Amino acid sequence: MRIRYVLKFKNPILVDDHWPIPFLDGELRLLSKKSLVDGVEVILPNQPTQLAPRIKETPNLPTKASIIGHDVRIEEVRERLQAAITFVSCYFDVEIPNDDLEVEFIPEREEEKVDIKLREMKFTRSPKPLQMSFDILTRAIMASGKMAPPHFVATLVSAARDRYLQDQYIDSFRYSFLLIEAIYGEGKFKSKQLTAALCESPELVRIVSQTLAEPLTGESLSESDTSNLLSASASPQQVIKHLVEKRGYYFHGNLIHSDPWEPQEQGRAESLALLALQIASQIASDSAKPMFAEEFNERHFNDAKRIGATLSMEVNFTYKEPGENLDRKASVKITVPGTKITSKNSRYVARQFLDIFERETPTAHLKSAYCKLLDTNEPVFEMKFHDKSEQI
């Protein structure tokens, strides 16, 4: 059996000439259209059919069958290619993503056709769509005509976020810390003075406190000194000191250290990168707060009304006044910008309704509320409130 692996470059490469190269116990070829190379093909001949994936049938389970992989050569091919790309990267920006791989198991003899049940597999990571409410874009466009955009902050937090999503946690931490240091470090660079400057910033301490109030979330955060510190309920000042210490470790030359960091050991920095990114993201959020000025709320609504992009909703509610034995019913109409029901405009209407109820009937007990679109009677939300104060 031959195994054929196809791995694609993140960006195509212009190569003047190429031919097959001996690779492991097979050959490697560049995949090209004319001179533009977009990936590599690795072919390993004379491989045992036991490496081919198997289909395990499970008729009594909801999933009637599953694929069991046996190909131990995949990681060997990946590691060798990544090692080669490391040398190339000293000269050029070349990358082969680990999550984009095609594998083909090709029979070389007639009897192998029976053993190989599944002959092709493809591994890829589907991009997740970014979820963003429309008013973020409209506010940004309005704000861009009124004030200077936060270029510096956005550039660094975007770089930190991008590196984190690419599992480049060390670089992600570096970009996040550069932002933290630039905004709150007062130009200090020695560890002791920098730690003091950061710890004495009320704004940074507040941001770190907010970050610590919500636990770090990751698919598989590795244990590290950062995760251990956070699990011990560290104070904001302890976290800031830790970040500065890690800045000294990851920013400066490390080959002479007793415990040097290695670029391929990204997992050790995952919790650190996530912590720093959450802090940097809060800094960025604060920098963009002018987008939510009241004048932009009005413009967003007025622009929507001008083109007819509004929704009229009616909230029917039941309430009870103190001392009364009967339930009262009433309704309120609220108009919001939009062309369809979303979680955001539903929450907005709910908040508006509750504010109106508190303002106009401050002593009443709200029992239930049901909201619908006026035009179509389509439900928007339903709330029930339980009050035990009168049950004595």
mmCIF file of C-alpha atoms in Angstrom:
data_model
loop_
_atom_site.group_PDB
_atom_site.id
_atom_site.type_symbol
_atom_site.label_atom_id
_atom_site.label_comp_id
_atom_site.label_asym_id
_atom_site.label_seq_id
_atom_site.Cartn_x
_atom_site.Cartn_y
_atom_site.Cartn_z
ATOM 1 C CA MET A 1 0.000 0.000 0.000
ATOM 2 C CA ARG A 2 1.113 3.513 -0.777
ATOM 3 C CA ILE A 3 0.110 6.428 1.435
ATOM 4 C CA ARG A 4 -0.206 9.816 -0.223
ATOM 5 C CA TYR A 5 -0.250 12.949 1.931
ATOM 6 C CA VAL A 6 -1.105 16.399 0.583
ATOM 7 C CA LEU A 7 -0.363 19.430 2.740
ATOM 8 C CA LYS A 8 -1.019 22.975 1.547
ATOM 9 C CA PHE A 9 1.008 26.104 2.203
ATOM 10 C CA LYS A 10 -0.798 28.955 3.926
ATOM 11 C CA ASN A 11 0.255 31.182 1.017
ATOM 12 C CA PRO A 12 1.495 30.056 -2.423
ATOM 13 C CA ILE A 13 5.197 30.268 -3.265
ATOM 14 C CA LEU A 14 6.842 31.222 -6.543
ATOM 15 C CA VAL A 15 9.535 28.595 -7.251
ATOM 16 C CA ASP A 16 11.820 28.731 -10.274
ATOM 17 C CA ASP A 17 12.323 24.949 -10.625
ATOM 18 C CA HIS A 18 11.703 21.718 -8.699
ATOM 19 C CA TRP A 19 11.796 17.904 -8.848
ATOM 20 C CA PRO A 20 11.052 14.973 -6.493
ATOM 21 C CA ILE A 21 13.036 14.899 -3.233
ATOM 22 C CA PRO A 22 13.794 11.797 -1.129
ATOM 23 C CA PHE A 23 11.736 12.095 2.063
ATOM 24 C CA LEU A 24 11.634 9.590 4.936
ATOM 25 C CA ASP A 25 11.243 6.252 3.124
ATOM 26 C CA GLY A 26 9.474 7.805 0.144
ATOM 27 C CA GLU A 27 9.387 10.946 -1.952
ATOM 28 C CA LEU A 28 8.225 14.539 -1.641
ATOM 29 C CA ARG A 29 6.997 16.596 -4.596
ATOM 30 C CA LEU A 30 5.922 20.200 -4.811
ATOM 31 C CA LEU A 31 2.384 20.766 -6.085
ATOM 32 C CA SER A 32 2.380 23.567 -8.601
ATOM 33 C CA LYS A 33 0.529 25.282 -11.378
ATOM 34 C CA LYS A 34 3.260 26.592 -13.655
ATOM 35 C CA SER A 35 5.716 28.185 -11.204
ATOM 36 C CA LEU A 36 3.270 28.800 -8.369
ATOM 37 C CA VAL A 37 3.599 26.154 -5.629
ATOM 38 C CA ASP A 38 0.672 25.833 -3.219
ATOM 39 C CA GLY A 39 1.561 22.648 -1.328
ATOM 40 C CA VAL A 40 3.541 19.437 -1.059
ATOM 41 C CA GLU A 41 2.765 15.810 -1.811
ATOM 42 C CA VAL A 42 4.433 13.040 0.176
ATOM 43 C CA ILE A 43 4.224 9.442 -1.087
ATOM 44 C CA LEU A 44 5.344 6.573 1.127
ATOM 45 C CA PRO A 45 5.352 3.216 -0.720
ATOM 46 C CA ASN A 46 5.291 -0.308 0.734
ATOM 47 C CA GLN A 47 3.281 0.566 3.828
ATOM 48 C CA PRO A 48 1.304 -2.108 5.747
ATOM 49 C CA THR A 49 -2.453 -2.000 5.221
ATOM 50 C CA GLN A 50 -2.900 -1.941 9.008
ATOM 51 C CA LEU A 51 -2.170 1.811 8.780
ATOM 52 C CA ALA A 52 -5.351 2.401 6.782
ATOM 53 C CA PRO A 53 -8.376 3.617 8.764
ATOM 54 C CA ARG A 54 -11.079 1.177 9.768
ATOM 55 C CA ILE A 55 -14.829 1.625 9.888
ATOM 56 C CA LYS A 56 -16.305 0.417 13.166
ATOM 57 C CA GLU A 57 -20.027 -0.269 12.942
ATOM 58 C CA THR A 58 -22.182 0.464 15.997
ATOM 59 C CA PRO A 59 -25.771 -0.364 14.922
ATOM 60 C CA ASN A 60 -27.166 -0.075 18.463
ATOM 61 C CA LEU A 61 -25.894 3.476 19.002
ATOM 62 C CA PRO A 62 -27.223 6.769 17.603
ATOM 63 C CA THR A 63 -24.028 7.029 15.535
ATOM 64 C CA LYS A 64 -24.180 3.880 13.441
ATOM 65 C CA ALA A 65 -20.497 3.832 12.516
ATOM 66 C CA SER A 66 -17.244 5.565 13.348
ATOM 67 C CA ILE A 67 -13.832 5.847 11.707
ATOM 68 C CA ILE A 68 -10.849 4.546 13.657
ATOM 69 C CA GLY A 69 -7.477 5.849 12.505
ATOM 70 C CA HIS A 70 -4.364 3.689 12.583
ATOM 71 C CA ASP A 71 -1.943 5.803 10.539
ATOM 72 C CA VAL A 72 0.971 6.507 12.875
ATOM 73 C CA ARG A 73 2.948 8.068 10.045
ATOM 74 C CA ILE A 74 0.871 11.237 9.876
ATOM 75 C CA GLU A 75 2.629 12.875 12.813
ATOM 76 C CA GLU A 76 6.016 11.717 11.544
ATOM 77 C CA VAL A 77 5.367 13.411 8.196
ATOM 78 C CA ARG A 78 4.086 16.569 9.878
ATOM 79 C CA GLU A 79 7.005 16.824 12.298
ATOM 80 C CA ARG A 80 9.588 16.318 9.591
ATOM 81 C CA LEU A 81 7.943 18.905 7.344
ATOM 82 C CA GLN A 82 7.652 21.423 10.168
ATOM 83 C CA ALA A 83 11.323 20.880 10.975
ATOM 84 C CA ALA A 84 12.195 21.593 7.338
ATOM 85 C CA ILE A 85 9.976 24.677 7.244
ATOM 86 C CA THR A 86 11.783 25.956 10.345
ATOM 87 C CA PHE A 87 14.979 26.251 8.301
ATOM 88 C CA VAL A 88 13.147 27.931 5.404
ATOM 89 C CA SER A 89 11.494 30.363 7.835
ATOM 90 C CA CYS A 90 14.881 31.815 8.668
ATOM 91 C CA TYR A 91 14.759 33.374 5.195
ATOM 92 C CA PHE A 92 11.099 33.470 4.112
ATOM 93 C CA ASP A 93 7.631 33.622 5.683
ATOM 94 C CA VAL A 94 6.464 30.073 4.907
ATOM 95 C CA GLU A 95 3.861 28.091 6.836
ATOM 96 C CA ILE A 96 2.068 24.750 6.487
ATOM 97 C CA PRO A 97 -1.025 24.744 8.764
ATOM 98 C CA ASN A 98 -1.374 21.536 10.782
ATOM 99 C CA ASP A 99 -5.141 21.389 10.333
ATOM 100 C CA ASP A 100 -5.231 21.104 6.516
ATOM 101 C CA LEU A 101 -4.310 17.612 5.318
ATOM 102 C CA GLU A 102 -5.453 15.120 2.696
ATOM 103 C CA VAL A 103 -4.520 11.430 2.982
ATOM 104 C CA GLU A 104 -5.005 8.713 0.366
ATOM 105 C CA PHE A 105 -4.425 4.995 0.936
ATOM 106 C CA ILE A 106 -3.638 3.380 -2.425
ATOM 107 C CA PRO A 107 -3.504 -0.416 -2.913
ATOM 108 C CA GLU A 108 -0.308 -1.594 -4.596
ATOM 109 C CA ARG A 109 -1.383 -5.237 -4.911
ATOM 110 C CA GLU A 110 -4.683 -6.873 -5.701
ATOM 111 C CA GLU A 111 -5.061 -8.500 -2.280
ATOM 112 C CA GLU A 112 -4.688 -5.121 -0.551
ATOM 113 C CA LYS A 113 -7.914 -3.857 -2.071
ATOM 114 C CA VAL A 114 -9.883 -6.030 0.354
ATOM 115 C CA ASP A 115 -8.030 -4.737 3.419
ATOM 116 C CA ILE A 116 -8.337 -1.035 2.600
ATOM 117 C CA LYS A 117 -11.954 -0.120 3.361
ATOM 118 C CA LEU A 118 -11.538 3.653 3.386
ATOM 119 C CA ARG A 119 -9.159 5.034 0.796
ATOM 120 C CA GLU A 120 -9.333 8.818 1.239
ATOM 121 C CA MET A 121 -9.542 11.171 4.201
ATOM 122 C CA LYS A 122 -9.431 14.933 4.444
ATOM 123 C CA PHE A 123 -8.794 16.960 7.587
ATOM 124 C CA THR A 124 -9.579 20.659 7.600
ATOM 125 C CA ARG A 125 -10.682 23.321 10.020
ATOM 126 C CA SER A 126 -13.836 25.098 8.932
ATOM 127 C CA PRO A 127 -13.613 28.820 9.610
ATOM 128 C CA LYS A 128 -16.113 29.941 12.223
ATOM 129 C CA PRO A 129 -18.144 32.981 11.156
ATOM 130 C CA LEU A 130 -17.641 36.071 13.251
ATOM 131 C CA GLN A 131 -20.816 37.003 15.115
ATOM 132 C CA MET A 132 -21.313 40.757 15.318
ATOM 133 C CA SER A 133 -24.386 42.934 15.721
ATOM 134 C CA PHE A 134 -25.007 45.393 12.886
ATOM 135 C CA ASP A 135 -24.981 48.446 15.142
ATOM 136 C CA ILE A 136 -21.285 47.849 15.923
ATOM 137 C CA LEU A 137 -20.508 48.558 12.271
ATOM 138 C CA THR A 138 -22.828 51.568 12.013
ATOM 139 C CA ARG A 139 -21.444 53.069 15.230
ATOM 140 C CA ALA A 140 -17.876 52.528 14.004
ATOM 141 C CA ILE A 141 -18.626 54.317 10.732
ATOM 142 C CA MET A 142 -20.226 57.237 12.577
ATOM 143 C CA ALA A 143 -17.404 57.426 15.124
ATOM 144 C CA SER A 144 -14.737 57.379 12.413
ATOM 145 C CA GLY A 145 -16.032 60.699 11.127
ATOM 146 C CA LYS A 146 -16.004 62.329 14.556
ATOM 147 C CA MET A 147 -12.850 61.237 16.386
ATOM 148 C CA ALA A 148 -9.400 59.709 15.957
ATOM 149 C CA PRO A 149 -9.555 55.896 15.800
ATOM 150 C CA PRO A 150 -7.477 53.883 18.319
ATOM 151 C CA HIS A 151 -4.985 52.627 15.691
ATOM 152 C CA PHE A 152 -2.235 51.671 18.153
ATOM 153 C CA VAL A 153 -4.498 49.690 20.465
ATOM 154 C CA ALA A 154 -6.375 47.953 17.650
ATOM 155 C CA THR A 155 -3.182 46.924 15.850
ATOM 156 C CA LEU A 156 -1.659 45.244 18.890
ATOM 157 C CA VAL A 157 -4.807 43.549 20.184
ATOM 158 C CA SER A 158 -5.596 42.275 16.669
ATOM 159 C CA ALA A 159 -2.096 40.820 16.376
ATOM 160 C CA ALA A 160 -2.411 39.204 19.809
ATOM 161 C CA ARG A 161 -5.801 37.734 18.917
ATOM 162 C CA ASP A 162 -4.571 36.463 15.551
ATOM 163 C CA ARG A 163 -1.538 34.734 17.069
ATOM 164 C CA TYR A 164 -3.682 33.168 19.787
ATOM 165 C CA LEU A 165 -6.085 31.707 17.232
ATOM 166 C CA GLN A 166 -3.087 30.281 15.366
ATOM 167 C CA ASP A 167 -1.874 28.609 18.610
ATOM 168 C CA GLN A 168 1.159 30.921 18.638
ATOM 169 C CA TYR A 169 0.769 31.662 22.326
ATOM 170 C CA ILE A 170 4.217 33.125 22.969
ATOM 171 C CA ASP A 171 3.815 35.764 20.262
ATOM 172 C CA SER A 172 0.243 36.412 21.387
ATOM 173 C CA PHE A 173 1.465 37.152 24.912
ATOM 174 C CA ARG A 174 4.157 39.451 23.579
ATOM 175 C CA TYR A 175 1.703 41.582 21.615
ATOM 176 C CA SER A 176 -0.723 41.767 24.539
ATOM 177 C CA PHE A 177 2.016 42.766 26.947
ATOM 178 C CA LEU A 178 3.356 45.393 24.550
ATOM 179 C CA LEU A 179 -0.082 47.013 24.676
ATOM 180 C CA ILE A 180 -0.333 46.791 28.476
ATOM 181 C CA GLU A 181 3.167 48.222 28.902
ATOM 182 C CA ALA A 182 2.647 51.014 26.364
ATOM 183 C CA ILE A 183 -0.593 52.252 27.953
ATOM 184 C CA TYR A 184 0.241 51.880 31.638
ATOM 185 C CA GLY A 185 4.016 51.339 31.933
ATOM 186 C CA GLU A 186 4.978 55.046 32.096
ATOM 187 C CA GLY A 187 8.050 54.339 29.962
ATOM 188 C CA LYS A 188 9.667 52.118 32.614
ATOM 189 C CA PHE A 189 11.609 49.107 31.386
ATOM 190 C CA LYS A 190 13.388 47.625 34.417
ATOM 191 C CA SER A 191 11.241 44.936 35.994
ATOM 192 C CA LYS A 192 10.974 46.473 39.460
ATOM 193 C CA GLN A 193 10.061 49.953 38.234
ATOM 194 C CA LEU A 194 7.723 48.593 35.545
ATOM 195 C CA THR A 195 5.892 46.402 38.073
ATOM 196 C CA ALA A 196 5.444 49.393 40.380
ATOM 197 C CA ALA A 197 4.120 51.605 37.564
ATOM 198 C CA LEU A 198 1.610 48.982 36.443
ATOM 199 C CA CYS A 199 0.442 48.149 39.972
ATOM 200 C CA GLU A 200 -0.064 51.852 40.744
ATOM 201 C CA SER A 201 -2.387 52.342 37.775
ATOM 202 C CA PRO A 202 -5.998 52.315 39.061
ATOM 203 C CA GLU A 203 -7.305 51.664 35.552
ATOM 204 C CA LEU A 204 -5.104 48.626 34.976
ATOM 205 C CA VAL A 205 -5.853 47.214 38.433
ATOM 206 C CA ARG A 206 -9.566 47.603 37.662
ATOM 207 C CA ILE A 207 -9.192 45.823 34.308
ATOM 208 C CA VAL A 208 -7.181 42.974 35.839
ATOM 209 C CA SER A 209 -9.779 42.638 38.611
ATOM 210 C CA GLN A 210 -12.544 42.360 36.019
ATOM 211 C CA THR A 211 -10.530 39.721 34.168
ATOM 212 C CA LEU A 212 -9.994 37.690 37.337
ATOM 213 C CA ALA A 213 -13.733 37.795 38.089
ATOM 214 C CA GLU A 214 -14.316 35.543 35.091
ATOM 215 C CA PRO A 215 -12.374 32.251 34.910
ATOM 216 C CA LEU A 216 -10.123 31.598 31.933
ATOM 217 C CA THR A 217 -11.815 29.463 29.305
ATOM 218 C CA GLY A 218 -9.998 27.369 26.728
ATOM 219 C CA GLU A 219 -10.581 24.073 24.995
ATOM 220 C CA SER A 220 -7.675 22.346 26.732
ATOM 221 C CA LEU A 221 -5.633 24.715 28.847
ATOM 222 C CA SER A 222 -2.365 23.084 29.885
ATOM 223 C CA GLU A 223 -1.211 23.260 33.479
ATOM 224 C CA SER A 224 1.365 26.003 33.947
ATOM 225 C CA ASP A 225 2.635 28.449 36.523
ATOM 226 C CA THR A 226 0.033 30.916 35.213
ATOM 227 C CA SER A 227 -2.900 28.530 35.658
ATOM 228 C CA ASN A 228 -1.585 27.548 39.105
ATOM 229 C CA LEU A 229 -1.356 31.215 40.107
ATOM 230 C CA LEU A 230 -4.909 31.903 38.994
ATOM 231 C CA SER A 231 -6.308 28.820 40.733
ATOM 232 C CA ALA A 232 -4.765 30.137 43.966
ATOM 233 C CA SER A 233 -7.012 33.252 43.775
ATOM 234 C CA ALA A 234 -4.190 35.673 43.012
ATOM 235 C CA SER A 235 -4.669 39.399 43.555
ATOM 236 C CA PRO A 236 -4.476 41.881 40.668
ATOM 237 C CA GLN A 237 -1.036 42.980 41.875
ATOM 238 C CA GLN A 238 0.225 39.378 41.938
ATOM 239 C CA VAL A 239 -1.038 38.855 38.407
ATOM 240 C CA ILE A 240 0.653 42.054 37.185
ATOM 241 C CA LYS A 241 3.938 40.981 38.788
ATOM 242 C CA HIS A 242 3.597 37.591 37.106
ATOM 243 C CA LEU A 243 3.048 39.220 33.709
ATOM 244 C CA VAL A 244 6.189 41.324 34.120
ATOM 245 C CA GLU A 245 8.209 38.255 35.127
ATOM 246 C CA LYS A 246 6.955 36.408 32.045
ATOM 247 C CA ARG A 247 7.828 39.420 29.931
ATOM 248 C CA GLY A 248 11.408 39.054 31.141
ATOM 249 C CA TYR A 249 11.325 35.355 30.297
ATOM 250 C CA TYR A 250 9.733 35.526 26.850
ATOM 251 C CA PHE A 251 11.111 38.851 25.605
ATOM 252 C CA HIS A 252 14.757 38.406 26.441
ATOM 253 C CA GLY A 253 17.428 35.967 25.275
ATOM 254 C CA ASN A 254 16.922 32.632 26.944
ATOM 255 C CA LEU A 255 19.438 30.133 25.574
ATOM 256 C CA ILE A 256 21.702 30.469 28.625
ATOM 257 C CA HIS A 257 18.847 29.979 31.119
ATOM 258 C CA SER A 258 18.545 26.724 33.032
ATOM 259 C CA ASP A 259 14.992 26.398 31.711
ATOM 260 C CA PRO A 260 15.010 28.059 28.265
ATOM 261 C CA TRP A 261 11.788 28.384 26.303
ATOM 262 C CA GLU A 262 11.491 26.740 22.918
ATOM 263 C CA PRO A 263 9.334 28.190 20.100
ATOM 264 C CA GLN A 264 7.661 24.829 19.492
ATOM 265 C CA GLU A 265 6.594 24.527 23.143
ATOM 266 C CA GLN A 266 3.608 26.826 22.774
ATOM 267 C CA GLY A 267 1.350 24.950 25.194
ATOM 268 C CA ARG A 268 3.321 26.183 28.206
ATOM 269 C CA ALA A 269 2.280 29.748 27.382
ATOM 270 C CA GLU A 270 -1.396 29.117 26.559
ATOM 271 C CA SER A 271 -2.875 30.223 29.901
ATOM 272 C CA LEU A 272 -0.486 33.176 29.998
ATOM 273 C CA ALA A 273 -1.467 34.254 26.483
ATOM 274 C CA LEU A 274 -5.179 33.942 27.238
ATOM 275 C CA LEU A 275 -4.853 35.940 30.464
ATOM 276 C CA ALA A 276 -2.897 38.722 28.759
ATOM 277 C CA LEU A 277 -5.263 38.732 25.782
ATOM 278 C CA GLN A 278 -8.305 39.147 28.025
ATOM 279 C CA ILE A 279 -6.639 42.136 29.677
ATOM 280 C CA ALA A 280 -5.622 43.589 26.303
ATOM 281 C CA SER A 281 -9.140 43.048 24.955
ATOM 282 C CA GLN A 282 -10.605 45.009 27.869
ATOM 283 C CA ILE A 283 -8.138 47.825 27.182
ATOM 284 C CA ALA A 284 -9.259 47.815 23.550
ATOM 285 C CA SER A 285 -12.916 47.801 24.587
ATOM 286 C CA ASP A 286 -12.344 50.852 26.770
ATOM 287 C CA SER A 287 -10.577 52.594 23.874
ATOM 288 C CA ALA A 288 -13.596 52.054 21.619
ATOM 289 C CA LYS A 289 -16.224 53.202 24.146
ATOM 290 C CA PRO A 290 -16.771 56.531 22.331
ATOM 291 C CA MET A 291 -18.634 54.436 19.714
ATOM 292 C CA PHE A 292 -21.464 54.100 22.227
ATOM 293 C CA ALA A 293 -22.043 57.812 22.805
ATOM 294 C CA GLU A 294 -25.682 58.854 23.024
ATOM 295 C CA GLU A 295 -25.441 60.916 19.838
ATOM 296 C CA PHE A 296 -24.642 57.739 17.895
ATOM 297 C CA ASN A 297 -27.599 55.922 19.470
ATOM 298 C CA GLU A 298 -29.892 58.607 18.072
ATOM 299 C CA ARG A 299 -28.230 58.660 14.653
ATOM 300 C CA HIS A 300 -28.383 54.864 14.386
ATOM 301 C CA PHE A 301 -32.112 54.911 15.158
ATOM 302 C CA ASN A 302 -32.862 57.905 12.917
ATOM 303 C CA ASP A 303 -30.964 56.399 9.980
ATOM 304 C CA ALA A 304 -32.912 53.149 10.398
ATOM 305 C CA LYS A 305 -36.244 54.993 10.537
ATOM 306 C CA ARG A 306 -35.398 57.013 7.438
ATOM 307 C CA ILE A 307 -35.109 53.877 5.310
ATOM 308 C CA GLY A 308 -37.892 51.990 7.069
ATOM 309 C CA ALA A 309 -35.678 49.514 8.920
ATOM 310 C CA THR A 310 -37.686 49.457 12.134
ATOM 311 C CA LEU A 311 -39.649 46.883 14.092
ATOM 312 C CA SER A 312 -42.702 47.715 16.202
ATOM 313 C CA MET A 313 -43.134 45.403 19.170
ATOM 314 C CA GLU A 314 -45.910 45.163 21.708
ATOM 315 C CA VAL A 315 -45.343 43.957 25.263
ATOM 316 C CA ASN A 316 -48.499 42.673 26.993
ATOM 317 C CA PHE A 317 -48.007 42.311 30.711
ATOM 318 C CA THR A 318 -49.849 41.322 33.867
ATOM 319 C CA TYR A 319 -49.198 43.002 37.196
ATOM 320 C CA LYS A 320 -50.700 43.467 40.629
ATOM 321 C CA GLU A 321 -50.865 46.518 42.835
ATOM 322 C CA PRO A 322 -50.203 46.072 46.580
ATOM 323 C CA GLY A 323 -53.381 45.314 48.571
ATOM 324 C CA GLU A 324 -55.410 44.333 45.495
ATOM 325 C CA ASN A 325 -56.709 40.816 44.865
ATOM 326 C CA LEU A 326 -57.028 41.184 41.130
ATOM 327 C CA ASP A 327 -54.513 41.113 38.315
ATOM 328 C CA ARG A 328 -54.241 44.098 36.042
ATOM 329 C CA LYS A 329 -53.386 43.829 32.335
ATOM 330 C CA ALA A 330 -51.731 46.450 30.185
ATOM 331 C CA SER A 331 -49.525 46.811 27.136
ATOM 332 C CA VAL A 332 -46.770 49.058 25.831
ATOM 333 C CA LYS A 333 -45.471 49.529 22.296
ATOM 334 C CA ILE A 334 -41.750 49.908 21.622
ATOM 335 C CA THR A 335 -40.071 50.546 18.266
ATOM 336 C CA VAL A 336 -36.492 49.482 17.601
ATOM 337 C CA PRO A 337 -34.162 49.654 14.591
ATOM 338 C CA GLY A 338 -33.956 46.405 12.635
ATOM 339 C CA THR A 339 -35.499 44.229 9.953
ATOM 340 C CA LYS A 340 -35.741 40.980 11.927
ATOM 341 C CA ILE A 341 -35.804 39.729 15.503
ATOM 342 C CA THR A 342 -32.357 39.288 17.049
ATOM 343 C CA SER A 343 -31.168 38.491 20.524
ATOM 344 C CA LYS A 344 -29.805 42.019 20.859
ATOM 345 C CA ASN A 345 -32.955 43.947 19.918
ATOM 346 C CA SER A 346 -35.052 41.537 21.998
ATOM 347 C CA ARG A 347 -32.904 42.274 25.060
ATOM 348 C CA TYR A 348 -33.116 45.981 24.321
ATOM 349 C CA VAL A 349 -36.938 45.876 24.237
ATOM 350 C CA ALA A 350 -36.982 43.841 27.457
ATOM 351 C CA ARG A 351 -34.791 46.423 29.206
ATOM 352 C CA GLN A 352 -36.879 49.303 27.862
ATOM 353 C CA PHE A 353 -40.070 47.649 29.034
ATOM 354 C CA LEU A 354 -38.710 46.985 32.535
ATOM 355 C CA ASP A 355 -37.522 50.602 32.798
ATOM 356 C CA ILE A 356 -40.970 51.854 31.775
ATOM 357 C CA PHE A 357 -42.701 49.529 34.226
ATOM 358 C CA GLU A 358 -40.446 50.601 37.127
ATOM 359 C CA ARG A 359 -40.935 54.258 36.277
ATOM 360 C CA GLU A 360 -44.731 54.227 35.837
ATOM 361 C CA THR A 361 -45.769 51.583 38.402
ATOM 362 C CA PRO A 362 -42.967 51.598 40.990
ATOM 363 C CA THR A 363 -44.934 49.798 43.731
ATOM 364 C CA ALA A 364 -46.564 47.113 41.590
ATOM 365 C CA HIS A 365 -45.614 43.440 41.343
ATOM 366 C CA LEU A 366 -44.905 42.359 37.752
ATOM 367 C CA LYS A 367 -46.237 38.837 37.165
ATOM 368 C CA SER A 368 -45.629 38.160 33.459
ATOM 369 C CA ALA A 369 -44.740 39.822 30.167
ATOM 370 C CA TYR A 370 -45.164 38.627 26.596
ATOM 371 C CA CYS A 371 -43.705 40.477 23.637
ATOM 372 C CA LYS A 372 -44.649 40.049 19.986
ATOM 373 C CA LEU A 373 -44.132 41.772 16.644
ATOM 374 C CA LEU A 374 -47.117 43.982 15.910
ATOM 375 C CA ASP A 375 -47.239 43.216 12.194
ATOM 376 C CA THR A 376 -46.980 39.433 12.311
ATOM 377 C CA ASN A 377 -47.692 38.484 15.955
ATOM 378 C CA GLU A 378 -44.370 36.630 15.901
ATOM 379 C CA PRO A 379 -43.214 35.981 19.496
ATOM 380 C CA VAL A 380 -40.158 37.905 20.692
ATOM 381 C CA PHE A 381 -39.810 36.960 24.368
ATOM 382 C CA GLU A 382 -41.804 35.778 27.365
ATOM 383 C CA MET A 383 -41.032 36.386 31.041
ATOM 384 C CA LYS A 384 -42.606 35.158 34.274
ATOM 385 C CA PHE A 385 -41.932 36.599 37.728
ATOM 386 C CA HIS A 386 -42.555 34.776 41.011
ATOM 387 C CA ASP A 387 -43.306 36.904 44.078
ATOM 388 C CA LYS A 388 -43.468 35.325 47.536
ATOM 389 C CA SER A 389 -43.547 38.604 49.483
ATOM 390 C CA GLU A 390 -47.319 38.475 50.113
ATOM 391 C CA GLN A 391 -47.376 34.825 51.177
ATOM 392 C CA ILE A 392 -47.144 35.231 54.949
#
